[in-house]
Amino acid sequence: MRLIMLSIAAAGGLLLGSCSATPPVSIKKATEFQFDDQKMTVDFKASSVLVNEEEQQTLIAPEGKIYVVVDVKGENSNYFLSVKEGDKEIEAVDFLVAGPFVRDLDLTSSPDKSDLYLLDVNGKYTIEIKSFGDASATLEMGALKDEATVKVSDRMKAFLNEFTEGGRILEAAKKYVKEGVNPYDITTENGEPMLGDPATQGLAITNIKADGTYVCSAELWYDTVEVTWDGDNISKIVVTVK
């Protein structure tokens, strides 16, 4: 009887041992490592402003947030990628929005992954790679340093705030032009001098050109509003109306 009990206990110990999870492998940023049956590299970049000059699109993180592009290179696609805050998995930005700002991959054949996440600036996040089995590897992001090469100036942010509840382009511009400059003299509408100053609201940056010009959409009246600055002063405004 004792022999039988010992045998059962030994078998149980063997079963428990075989079911225990494999400890996750700790990996380093942008450093190749062996995982499961392949060599992989995980990298990421945090930016408050993302710009795709070719497609003329810009993505700006809300106050207190930052965009992070997570890029994984592998030899096959037998793995899952996720970003977690503690035990909570963070959902990636929809590809329709993220597409211009992540690596261009053939999703049907490439073993690599490139995803965009909108995270809290002061959050603590972990990138996790999981195999189809029980293997996993983790990379602690640490403090998210803003690596954006393009910034939105404080003066431009203030100008946009003029239209949160509604305002007029030329009336608001008076605060942001050099002393003695009339906003009418530096503003065109559909290529012609602007004669009126209709109300608008909800200006939002959609692109930042190579010369620093901000291209904005508007919720009311205007199709686009382009604002060019010379230092702290607006030097040119170009609006289009359908």
PDB file of C-alpha atoms in Angstrom:
ATOM      1  CA  MET A   1       0.000   0.000   0.000  1.00  0.00           C
ATOM      2  CA  ARG A   2       2.809   2.392   0.910  1.00  0.00           C
ATOM      3  CA  LEU A   3       4.545   1.546  -2.360  1.00  0.00           C
ATOM      4  CA  ILE A   4       1.388   2.369  -4.301  1.00  0.00           C
ATOM      5  CA  MET A   5       1.036   5.761  -2.535  1.00  0.00           C
ATOM      6  CA  LEU A   6       4.655   6.637  -3.236  1.00  0.00           C
ATOM      7  CA  SER A   7       4.204   5.735  -6.898  1.00  0.00           C
ATOM      8  CA  ILE A   8       1.116   7.952  -7.166  1.00  0.00           C
ATOM      9  CA  ALA A   9       2.943  10.840  -5.467  1.00  0.00           C
ATOM     10  CA  ALA A  10       5.910  10.463  -7.793  1.00  0.00           C
ATOM     11  CA  ALA A  11       3.637  10.385 -10.830  1.00  0.00           C
ATOM     12  CA  GLY A  12       1.816  13.466  -9.573  1.00  0.00           C
ATOM     13  CA  GLY A  13       5.102  15.302  -9.085  1.00  0.00           C
ATOM     14  CA  LEU A  14       6.158  14.393 -12.590  1.00  0.00           C
ATOM     15  CA  LEU A  15       2.836  15.637 -13.976  1.00  0.00           C
ATOM     16  CA  LEU A  16       3.029  18.918 -12.096  1.00  0.00           C
ATOM     17  CA  GLY A  17       6.597  19.439 -13.227  1.00  0.00           C
ATOM     18  CA  SER A  18       5.696  18.866 -16.856  1.00  0.00           C
ATOM     19  CA  CYS A  19       2.841  21.420 -16.644  1.00  0.00           C
ATOM     20  CA  SER A  20       4.833  24.207 -14.980  1.00  0.00           C
ATOM     21  CA  ALA A  21       5.287  27.267 -17.182  1.00  0.00           C
ATOM     22  CA  THR A  22       8.698  28.014 -18.638  1.00  0.00           C
ATOM     23  CA  PRO A  23      10.081  31.260 -17.125  1.00  0.00           C
ATOM     24  CA  PRO A  24      10.010  34.119 -19.675  1.00  0.00           C
ATOM     25  CA  VAL A  25      13.267  35.049 -21.382  1.00  0.00           C
ATOM     26  CA  SER A  26      14.358  38.633 -20.656  1.00  0.00           C
ATOM     27  CA  ILE A  27      15.491  40.382 -23.842  1.00  0.00           C
ATOM     28  CA  LYS A  28      17.252  43.639 -24.714  1.00  0.00           C
ATOM     29  CA  LYS A  29      16.048  46.375 -27.062  1.00  0.00           C
ATOM     30  CA  ALA A  30      17.245  46.011 -30.677  1.00  0.00           C
ATOM     31  CA  THR A  31      19.425  43.011 -29.748  1.00  0.00           C
ATOM     32  CA  GLU A  32      19.120  39.669 -31.542  1.00  0.00           C
ATOM     33  CA  PHE A  33      18.104  36.721 -29.362  1.00  0.00           C
ATOM     34  CA  GLN A  34      17.200  33.061 -29.793  1.00  0.00           C
ATOM     35  CA  PHE A  35      13.546  32.317 -29.125  1.00  0.00           C
ATOM     36  CA  ASP A  36      11.763  29.026 -29.591  1.00  0.00           C
ATOM     37  CA  ASP A  37      13.006  27.892 -33.022  1.00  0.00           C
ATOM     38  CA  GLN A  38      14.213  31.189 -34.486  1.00  0.00           C
ATOM     39  CA  LYS A  39      16.386  34.282 -34.117  1.00  0.00           C
ATOM     40  CA  MET A  40      14.457  37.473 -33.359  1.00  0.00           C
ATOM     41  CA  THR A  41      14.940  41.192 -32.694  1.00  0.00           C
ATOM     42  CA  VAL A  42      12.498  43.497 -30.885  1.00  0.00           C
ATOM     43  CA  ASP A  43      12.750  47.275 -31.090  1.00  0.00           C
ATOM     44  CA  PHE A  44      10.471  50.205 -30.309  1.00  0.00           C
ATOM     45  CA  LYS A  45      10.367  53.974 -30.729  1.00  0.00           C
ATOM     46  CA  ALA A  46       8.238  56.482 -28.820  1.00  0.00           C
ATOM     47  CA  SER A  47       7.111  59.729 -30.484  1.00  0.00           C
ATOM     48  CA  SER A  48       4.607  62.422 -29.601  1.00  0.00           C
ATOM     49  CA  VAL A  49       4.389  63.360 -33.306  1.00  0.00           C
ATOM     50  CA  LEU A  50       4.528  60.921 -36.227  1.00  0.00           C
ATOM     51  CA  VAL A  51       5.008  62.248 -39.758  1.00  0.00           C
ATOM     52  CA  ASN A  52       4.817  60.441 -43.093  1.00  0.00           C
ATOM     53  CA  GLU A  53       6.073  63.023 -45.603  1.00  0.00           C
ATOM     54  CA  GLU A  54       5.412  60.823 -48.641  1.00  0.00           C
ATOM     55  CA  GLU A  55       1.737  60.351 -47.797  1.00  0.00           C
ATOM     56  CA  GLN A  56       1.475  63.815 -46.222  1.00  0.00           C
ATOM     57  CA  GLN A  57       0.007  62.525 -42.983  1.00  0.00           C
ATOM     58  CA  THR A  58       0.752  63.415 -39.381  1.00  0.00           C
ATOM     59  CA  LEU A  59      -0.395  61.805 -36.140  1.00  0.00           C
ATOM     60  CA  ILE A  60      -0.169  63.803 -32.908  1.00  0.00           C
ATOM     61  CA  ALA A  61      -0.563  62.182 -29.514  1.00  0.00           C
ATOM     62  CA  PRO A  62      -3.028  63.809 -27.079  1.00  0.00           C
ATOM     63  CA  GLU A  63      -1.638  65.544 -23.997  1.00  0.00           C
ATOM     64  CA  GLY A  64      -0.193  62.983 -21.574  1.00  0.00           C
ATOM     65  CA  LYS A  65      -0.013  60.276 -24.256  1.00  0.00           C
ATOM     66  CA  ILE A  66       2.691  59.064 -26.628  1.00  0.00           C
ATOM     67  CA  TYR A  67       2.732  56.829 -29.692  1.00  0.00           C
ATOM     68  CA  VAL A  68       5.023  53.813 -29.679  1.00  0.00           C
ATOM     69  CA  VAL A  69       5.912  51.787 -32.765  1.00  0.00           C
ATOM     70  CA  VAL A  70       6.877  48.220 -31.834  1.00  0.00           C
ATOM     71  CA  ASP A  71       8.906  46.446 -34.493  1.00  0.00           C
ATOM     72  CA  VAL A  72       9.706  42.721 -34.464  1.00  0.00           C
ATOM     73  CA  LYS A  73      11.948  40.866 -36.884  1.00  0.00           C
ATOM     74  CA  GLY A  74      11.794  37.080 -37.006  1.00  0.00           C
ATOM     75  CA  GLU A  75      12.513  34.105 -39.213  1.00  0.00           C
ATOM     76  CA  ASN A  76       8.970  32.729 -39.117  1.00  0.00           C
ATOM     77  CA  SER A  77       5.568  33.879 -37.874  1.00  0.00           C
ATOM     78  CA  ASN A  78       5.138  31.281 -35.120  1.00  0.00           C
ATOM     79  CA  TYR A  79       4.704  33.836 -32.338  1.00  0.00           C
ATOM     80  CA  PHE A  80       2.331  36.397 -30.867  1.00  0.00           C
ATOM     81  CA  LEU A  81       3.198  40.029 -30.099  1.00  0.00           C
ATOM     82  CA  SER A  82       1.555  42.019 -27.321  1.00  0.00           C
ATOM     83  CA  VAL A  83       2.150  45.092 -25.153  1.00  0.00           C
ATOM     84  CA  LYS A  84       1.022  44.892 -21.542  1.00  0.00           C
ATOM     85  CA  GLU A  85       0.612  47.195 -18.571  1.00  0.00           C
ATOM     86  CA  GLY A  86       0.840  44.740 -15.710  1.00  0.00           C
ATOM     87  CA  ASP A  87      -1.512  41.914 -16.687  1.00  0.00           C
ATOM     88  CA  LYS A  88      -3.609  44.148 -18.941  1.00  0.00           C
ATOM     89  CA  GLU A  89      -3.025  43.779 -22.686  1.00  0.00           C
ATOM     90  CA  ILE A  90      -3.026  47.070 -24.608  1.00  0.00           C
ATOM     91  CA  GLU A  91      -4.891  47.143 -27.900  1.00  0.00           C
ATOM     92  CA  ALA A  92      -2.876  48.251 -30.931  1.00  0.00           C
ATOM     93  CA  VAL A  93      -4.012  51.296 -32.923  1.00  0.00           C
ATOM     94  CA  ASP A  94      -6.282  50.302 -35.801  1.00  0.00           C
ATOM     95  CA  PHE A  95      -4.253  49.615 -38.955  1.00  0.00           C
ATOM     96  CA  LEU A  96      -6.334  52.114 -40.966  1.00  0.00           C
ATOM     97  CA  VAL A  97      -4.821  54.817 -38.741  1.00  0.00           C
ATOM     98  CA  ALA A  98      -1.455  53.182 -38.025  1.00  0.00           C
ATOM     99  CA  GLY A  99      -0.654  52.080 -41.586  1.00  0.00           C
ATOM    100  CA  PRO A 100       1.338  55.144 -42.728  1.00  0.00           C
ATOM    101  CA  PHE A 101       3.476  55.117 -39.565  1.00  0.00           C
ATOM    102  CA  VAL A 102       4.520  51.472 -39.183  1.00  0.00           C
ATOM    103  CA  ARG A 103       6.833  49.358 -41.315  1.00  0.00           C
ATOM    104  CA  ASP A 104       5.318  48.397 -44.671  1.00  0.00           C
ATOM    105  CA  LEU A 105       5.024  44.608 -44.528  1.00  0.00           C
ATOM    106  CA  ASP A 106       3.360  41.947 -46.646  1.00  0.00           C
ATOM    107  CA  LEU A 107       0.984  40.682 -43.977  1.00  0.00           C
ATOM    108  CA  THR A 108       0.372  37.443 -45.888  1.00  0.00           C
ATOM    109  CA  SER A 109       4.007  36.328 -46.044  1.00  0.00           C
ATOM    110  CA  SER A 110       6.293  38.386 -43.799  1.00  0.00           C
ATOM    111  CA  PRO A 111       7.389  36.834 -40.471  1.00  0.00           C
ATOM    112  CA  ASP A 112       7.891  40.349 -39.060  1.00  0.00           C
ATOM    113  CA  LYS A 113       5.400  42.476 -37.154  1.00  0.00           C
ATOM    114  CA  SER A 114       5.117  46.256 -36.832  1.00  0.00           C
ATOM    115  CA  ASP A 115       2.347  47.701 -34.644  1.00  0.00           C
ATOM    116  CA  LEU A 116       1.460  51.111 -33.247  1.00  0.00           C
ATOM    117  CA  TYR A 117       0.278  51.736 -29.680  1.00  0.00           C
ATOM    118  CA  LEU A 118      -1.007  54.866 -27.921  1.00  0.00           C
ATOM    119  CA  LEU A 119       0.329  54.756 -24.354  1.00  0.00           C
ATOM    120  CA  ASP A 120       0.413  56.908 -21.235  1.00  0.00           C
ATOM    121  CA  VAL A 121       3.641  58.896 -21.082  1.00  0.00           C
ATOM    122  CA  ASN A 122       4.308  57.826 -17.483  1.00  0.00           C
ATOM    123  CA  GLY A 123       3.000  54.267 -17.785  1.00  0.00           C
ATOM    124  CA  LYS A 124       5.032  51.105 -17.211  1.00  0.00           C
ATOM    125  CA  TYR A 125       4.783  48.720 -20.142  1.00  0.00           C
ATOM    126  CA  THR A 126       6.203  45.374 -21.221  1.00  0.00           C
ATOM    127  CA  ILE A 127       6.522  43.948 -24.724  1.00  0.00           C
ATOM    128  CA  GLU A 128       5.785  40.231 -24.713  1.00  0.00           C
ATOM    129  CA  ILE A 129       6.573  37.634 -27.374  1.00  0.00           C
ATOM    130  CA  LYS A 130       4.809  34.293 -26.969  1.00  0.00           C
ATOM    131  CA  SER A 131       5.284  31.090 -28.913  1.00  0.00           C
ATOM    132  CA  PHE A 132       2.450  28.794 -29.952  1.00  0.00           C
ATOM    133  CA  GLY A 133       3.537  26.666 -26.988  1.00  0.00           C
ATOM    134  CA  ASP A 134       4.395  27.976 -23.523  1.00  0.00           C
ATOM    135  CA  ALA A 135       7.619  29.870 -24.300  1.00  0.00           C
ATOM    136  CA  SER A 136       7.671  33.645 -23.791  1.00  0.00           C
ATOM    137  CA  ALA A 137      10.125  36.538 -23.895  1.00  0.00           C
ATOM    138  CA  THR A 138       9.686  40.000 -22.406  1.00  0.00           C
ATOM    139  CA  LEU A 139      11.192  43.451 -22.880  1.00  0.00           C
ATOM    140  CA  GLU A 140      10.595  46.159 -20.269  1.00  0.00           C
ATOM    141  CA  MET A 141      10.066  49.492 -22.035  1.00  0.00           C
ATOM    142  CA  GLY A 142      11.160  51.616 -19.090  1.00  0.00           C
ATOM    143  CA  ALA A 143      10.724  55.394 -19.300  1.00  0.00           C
ATOM    144  CA  LEU A 144       9.261  56.372 -22.669  1.00  0.00           C
ATOM    145  CA  LYS A 145      11.567  59.005 -24.137  1.00  0.00           C
ATOM    146  CA  ASP A 146      10.025  61.170 -26.849  1.00  0.00           C
ATOM    147  CA  GLU A 147      12.108  60.664 -30.017  1.00  0.00           C
ATOM    148  CA  ALA A 148       9.955  62.811 -32.307  1.00  0.00           C
ATOM    149  CA  THR A 149      11.985  64.788 -34.847  1.00  0.00           C
ATOM    150  CA  VAL A 150       9.073  67.196 -35.422  1.00  0.00           C
ATOM    151  CA  LYS A 151       7.344  69.112 -32.642  1.00  0.00           C
ATOM    152  CA  VAL A 152       4.206  71.224 -32.471  1.00  0.00           C
ATOM    153  CA  SER A 153       5.179  74.638 -31.116  1.00  0.00           C
ATOM    154  CA  ASP A 154       3.467  76.050 -28.042  1.00  0.00           C
ATOM    155  CA  ARG A 155       2.315  79.036 -30.105  1.00  0.00           C
ATOM    156  CA  MET A 156       0.639  76.754 -32.639  1.00  0.00           C
ATOM    157  CA  LYS A 157      -1.057  74.833 -29.835  1.00  0.00           C
ATOM    158  CA  ALA A 158      -2.344  78.127 -28.460  1.00  0.00           C
ATOM    159  CA  PHE A 159      -3.619  79.147 -31.909  1.00  0.00           C
ATOM    160  CA  LEU A 160      -5.516  75.858 -32.237  1.00  0.00           C
ATOM    161  CA  ASN A 161      -7.062  76.386 -28.809  1.00  0.00           C
ATOM    162  CA  GLU A 162      -8.649  79.578 -30.133  1.00  0.00           C
ATOM    163  CA  PHE A 163     -11.092  77.361 -32.039  1.00  0.00           C
ATOM    164  CA  THR A 164     -12.027  74.822 -29.380  1.00  0.00           C
ATOM    165  CA  GLU A 165     -15.371  76.521 -28.842  1.00  0.00           C
ATOM    166  CA  GLY A 166     -15.376  78.394 -32.149  1.00  0.00           C
ATOM    167  CA  GLY A 167     -13.625  81.454 -33.501  1.00  0.00           C
ATOM    168  CA  ARG A 168     -12.578  83.377 -36.632  1.00  0.00           C
ATOM    169  CA  ILE A 169      -9.249  82.771 -38.381  1.00  0.00           C
ATOM    170  CA  LEU A 170      -8.260  86.378 -39.011  1.00  0.00           C
ATOM    171  CA  GLU A 171      -9.546  87.666 -35.693  1.00  0.00           C
ATOM    172  CA  ALA A 172      -7.554  85.026 -33.821  1.00  0.00           C
ATOM    173  CA  ALA A 173      -4.458  85.597 -35.976  1.00  0.00           C
ATOM    174  CA  LYS A 174      -4.143  89.185 -34.713  1.00  0.00           C
ATOM    175  CA  LYS A 175      -2.583  87.795 -31.528  1.00  0.00           C
ATOM    176  CA  TYR A 176       0.022  85.786 -33.439  1.00  0.00           C
ATOM    177  CA  VAL A 177       1.356  88.101 -36.167  1.00  0.00           C
ATOM    178  CA  LYS A 178       4.141  90.653 -35.893  1.00  0.00           C
ATOM    179  CA  GLU A 179       3.157  94.063 -34.635  1.00  0.00           C
ATOM    180  CA  GLY A 180       1.760  96.155 -37.465  1.00  0.00           C
ATOM    181  CA  VAL A 181       0.903  93.187 -39.711  1.00  0.00           C
ATOM    182  CA  ASN A 182      -2.697  92.916 -40.882  1.00  0.00           C
ATOM    183  CA  PRO A 183      -3.794  89.239 -41.055  1.00  0.00           C
ATOM    184  CA  TYR A 184      -5.779  90.019 -44.222  1.00  0.00           C
ATOM    185  CA  ASP A 185      -2.522  90.864 -45.990  1.00  0.00           C
ATOM    186  CA  ILE A 186      -0.983  87.427 -45.344  1.00  0.00           C
ATOM    187  CA  THR A 187      -4.067  85.267 -45.903  1.00  0.00           C
ATOM    188  CA  THR A 188      -5.513  83.790 -49.099  1.00  0.00           C
ATOM    189  CA  GLU A 189      -8.690  81.800 -49.729  1.00  0.00           C
ATOM    190  CA  ASN A 190      -8.589  79.400 -52.695  1.00  0.00           C
ATOM    191  CA  GLY A 191      -5.653  81.413 -54.040  1.00  0.00           C
ATOM    192  CA  GLU A 192      -7.400  84.795 -53.796  1.00  0.00           C
ATOM    193  CA  PRO A 193      -7.319  87.526 -51.149  1.00  0.00           C
ATOM    194  CA  MET A 194      -9.597  86.635 -48.244  1.00  0.00           C
ATOM    195  CA  LEU A 195     -12.411  89.156 -47.888  1.00  0.00           C
ATOM    196  CA  GLY A 196     -14.563  87.758 -45.091  1.00  0.00           C
ATOM    197  CA  ASP A 197     -13.796  86.038 -41.788  1.00  0.00           C
ATOM    198  CA  PRO A 198     -16.431  83.342 -41.234  1.00  0.00           C
ATOM    199  CA  ALA A 199     -16.717  81.454 -37.950  1.00  0.00           C
ATOM    200  CA  THR A 200     -15.080  78.059 -37.696  1.00  0.00           C
ATOM    201  CA  GLN A 201     -14.167  75.563 -34.983  1.00  0.00           C
ATOM    202  CA  GLY A 202     -12.290  72.376 -34.203  1.00  0.00           C
ATOM    203  CA  LEU A 203      -9.030  73.018 -36.056  1.00  0.00           C
ATOM    204  CA  ALA A 204      -6.826  69.916 -35.942  1.00  0.00           C
ATOM    205  CA  ILE A 205      -3.412  69.255 -37.494  1.00  0.00           C
ATOM    206  CA  THR A 206      -3.475  66.628 -40.252  1.00  0.00           C
ATOM    207  CA  ASN A 207       0.036  67.148 -41.617  1.00  0.00           C
ATOM    208  CA  ILE A 208       3.247  69.053 -40.964  1.00  0.00           C
ATOM    209  CA  LYS A 209       5.123  69.925 -44.154  1.00  0.00           C
ATOM    210  CA  ALA A 210       8.896  69.797 -44.516  1.00  0.00           C
ATOM    211  CA  ASP A 211       9.050  73.615 -44.224  1.00  0.00           C
ATOM    212  CA  GLY A 212       7.170  73.506 -40.913  1.00  0.00           C
ATOM    213  CA  THR A 213       3.798  74.587 -42.289  1.00  0.00           C
ATOM    214  CA  TYR A 214       0.892  73.106 -40.345  1.00  0.00           C
ATOM    215  CA  VAL A 215      -1.964  71.732 -42.427  1.00  0.00           C
ATOM    216  CA  CYS A 216      -5.225  71.628 -40.478  1.00  0.00           C
ATOM    217  CA  SER A 217      -8.734  70.356 -40.966  1.00  0.00           C
ATOM    218  CA  ALA A 218     -11.747  72.223 -39.593  1.00  0.00           C
ATOM    219  CA  GLU A 219     -15.136  71.095 -38.393  1.00  0.00           C
ATOM    220  CA  LEU A 220     -16.856  74.123 -39.863  1.00  0.00           C
ATOM    221  CA  TRP A 221     -16.621  76.056 -43.156  1.00  0.00           C
ATOM    222  CA  TYR A 222     -13.014  75.397 -44.210  1.00  0.00           C
ATOM    223  CA  ASP A 223     -11.688  72.347 -46.029  1.00  0.00           C
ATOM    224  CA  THR A 224      -8.074  73.055 -45.016  1.00  0.00           C
ATOM    225  CA  VAL A 225      -6.237  75.775 -43.119  1.00  0.00           C
ATOM    226  CA  GLU A 226      -2.451  76.018 -43.627  1.00  0.00           C
ATOM    227  CA  VAL A 227      -0.478  78.059 -41.121  1.00  0.00           C
ATOM    228  CA  THR A 228       3.177  79.025 -41.669  1.00  0.00           C
ATOM    229  CA  TRP A 229       5.274  80.547 -38.896  1.00  0.00           C
ATOM    230  CA  ASP A 230       8.348  82.750 -38.777  1.00  0.00           C
ATOM    231  CA  GLY A 231       9.629  82.131 -35.290  1.00  0.00           C
ATOM    232  CA  ASP A 232       6.809  82.965 -32.883  1.00  0.00           C
ATOM    233  CA  ASN A 233       4.762  84.824 -35.480  1.00  0.00           C
ATOM    234  CA  ILE A 234       2.371  83.645 -38.181  1.00  0.00           C
ATOM    235  CA  SER A 235       3.755  84.723 -41.552  1.00  0.00           C
ATOM    236  CA  LYS A 236       1.222  83.125 -43.914  1.00  0.00           C
ATOM    237  CA  ILE A 237      -2.244  81.559 -43.848  1.00  0.00           C
ATOM    238  CA  VAL A 238      -3.735  79.657 -46.769  1.00  0.00           C
ATOM    239  CA  VAL A 239      -7.332  78.413 -46.515  1.00  0.00           C
ATOM    240  CA  THR A 240      -9.395  76.375 -48.943  1.00  0.00           C
ATOM    241  CA  VAL A 241     -13.162  76.197 -49.119  1.00  0.00           C
ATOM    242  CA  LYS A 242     -15.052  73.645 -51.174  1.00  0.00           C
TER     243      LYS A 242
END
